[in-house]
PDB file of C-alpha atoms in Angstrom:
ATOM      1  CA  UNK A   1      27.006  11.728 -21.287  1.00 64.00           C
ATOM      2  CA  UNK A   2      27.026   8.354 -19.566  1.00 70.00           C
ATOM      3  CA  UNK A   3      26.838   5.215 -21.676  1.00 74.00           C
ATOM      4  CA  UNK A   4      23.882   3.053 -20.560  1.00 70.00           C
ATOM      5  CA  UNK A   5      25.958  -0.022 -21.476  1.00 80.00           C
ATOM      6  CA  UNK A   6      28.542   0.866 -18.818  1.00 90.00           C
ATOM      7  CA  UNK A   7      26.861   0.025 -15.567  1.00 92.00           C
ATOM      8  CA  UNK A   8      27.519  -1.813 -12.343  1.00 92.00           C
ATOM      9  CA  UNK A   9      25.297  -2.825  -9.457  1.00 96.00           C
ATOM     10  CA  UNK A  10      25.583  -0.711  -6.329  1.00 96.00           C
ATOM     11  CA  UNK A  11      27.491  -2.679  -3.672  1.00 95.00           C
ATOM     12  CA  UNK A  12      25.055  -1.401  -1.017  1.00 96.00           C
ATOM     13  CA  UNK A  13      21.553  -1.630  -2.515  1.00 98.00           C
ATOM     14  CA  UNK A  14      22.109  -3.341  -5.899  1.00 97.00           C
ATOM     15  CA  UNK A  15      20.601  -0.440  -7.894  1.00 97.00           C
ATOM     16  CA  UNK A  16      22.171   0.285 -11.293  1.00 95.00           C
ATOM     17  CA  UNK A  17      25.019   2.815 -11.350  1.00 95.00           C
ATOM     18  CA  UNK A  18      25.928   4.188 -14.778  1.00 94.00           C
ATOM     19  CA  UNK A  19      29.552   5.219 -15.276  1.00 91.00           C
ATOM     20  CA  UNK A  20      32.041   6.363 -17.900  1.00 90.00           C
ATOM     21  CA  UNK A  21      35.362   4.509 -18.068  1.00 87.00           C
ATOM     22  CA  UNK A  22      37.350   7.595 -19.090  1.00 88.00           C
ATOM     23  CA  UNK A  23      35.961   9.579 -16.171  1.00 91.00           C
ATOM     24  CA  UNK A  24      36.498   6.615 -13.842  1.00 89.00           C
ATOM     25  CA  UNK A  25      40.178   6.516 -14.872  1.00 89.00           C
ATOM     26  CA  UNK A  26      40.427  10.267 -14.173  1.00 91.00           C
ATOM     27  CA  UNK A  27      39.345   9.624 -10.584  1.00 91.00           C
ATOM     28  CA  UNK A  28      35.706  10.636 -10.865  1.00 93.00           C
ATOM     29  CA  UNK A  29      33.383   8.794  -8.484  1.00 95.00           C
ATOM     30  CA  UNK A  30      29.848   7.849  -9.438  1.00 95.00           C
ATOM     31  CA  UNK A  31      26.877   7.931  -7.111  1.00 96.00           C
ATOM     32  CA  UNK A  32      24.073   5.462  -6.672  1.00 97.00           C
ATOM     33  CA  UNK A  33      20.764   7.083  -7.614  1.00 96.00           C
ATOM     34  CA  UNK A  34      19.010   5.052  -4.906  1.00 97.00           C
ATOM     35  CA  UNK A  35      21.152   5.094  -1.743  1.00 98.00           C
ATOM     36  CA  UNK A  36      23.737   7.736  -2.801  1.00 96.00           C
ATOM     37  CA  UNK A  37      26.743   5.462  -2.157  1.00 97.00           C
ATOM     38  CA  UNK A  38      29.875   6.530  -4.088  1.00 95.00           C
ATOM     39  CA  UNK A  39      31.743   4.136  -6.349  1.00 94.00           C
ATOM     40  CA  UNK A  40      35.204   4.842  -7.714  1.00 94.00           C
ATOM     41  CA  UNK A  41      38.348   3.162  -8.901  1.00 91.00           C
ATOM     42  CA  UNK A  42      41.089   2.328  -6.401  1.00 91.00           C
ATOM     43  CA  UNK A  43      44.379   3.924  -7.463  1.00 89.00           C
ATOM     44  CA  UNK A  44      46.127   0.540  -7.473  1.00 91.00           C
ATOM     45  CA  UNK A  45      43.571  -0.745 -10.028  1.00 91.00           C
ATOM     46  CA  UNK A  46      43.952   2.122 -12.491  1.00 90.00           C
ATOM     47  CA  UNK A  47      46.760   0.584 -14.573  1.00 92.00           C
ATOM     48  CA  UNK A  48      44.960  -2.756 -14.910  1.00 93.00           C
ATOM     49  CA  UNK A  49      41.757  -1.047 -16.043  1.00 89.00           C
ATOM     50  CA  UNK A  50      43.681   1.086 -18.555  1.00 90.00           C
ATOM     51  CA  UNK A  51      45.373  -2.011 -19.993  1.00 93.00           C
ATOM     52  CA  UNK A  52      42.084  -3.879 -20.197  1.00 92.00           C
ATOM     53  CA  UNK A  53      40.322  -1.000 -21.948  1.00 87.00           C
ATOM     54  CA  UNK A  54      43.202  -0.740 -24.429  1.00 91.00           C
ATOM     55  CA  UNK A  55      42.897  -4.469 -25.224  1.00 93.00           C
ATOM     56  CA  UNK A  56      39.133  -4.129 -25.685  1.00 90.00           C
ATOM     57  CA  UNK A  57      39.661  -1.259 -28.139  1.00 89.00           C
ATOM     58  CA  UNK A  58      42.207  -3.364 -30.053  1.00 92.00           C
ATOM     59  CA  UNK A  59      39.737  -6.245 -30.259  1.00 91.00           C
ATOM     60  CA  UNK A  60      36.985  -3.918 -31.478  1.00 87.00           C
ATOM     61  CA  UNK A  61      39.302  -2.504 -34.155  1.00 88.00           C
ATOM     62  CA  UNK A  62      40.305  -6.003 -35.269  1.00 84.00           C
ATOM     63  CA  UNK A  63      36.698  -7.203 -35.416  1.00 81.00           C
ATOM     64  CA  UNK A  64      35.630  -4.297 -37.624  1.00 72.00           C
ATOM     65  CA  UNK A  65      38.191  -5.154 -40.308  1.00 64.00           C
TER      66      UNK A  65
END
């Protein structure tokens, strides 16, 4: 199930595209419900996104202590 907090604007029509970070990192593309444009993660960006998500999880864990 897609998290409604994980969303980006469509680069074509600006409609909201919901996505899942784990699926995005696996190479899944997400479609715009309005214009049907596909949005995905460039392979050269994958490592940076993985590192960023890891840091976010660390911050969440530290904040809950």
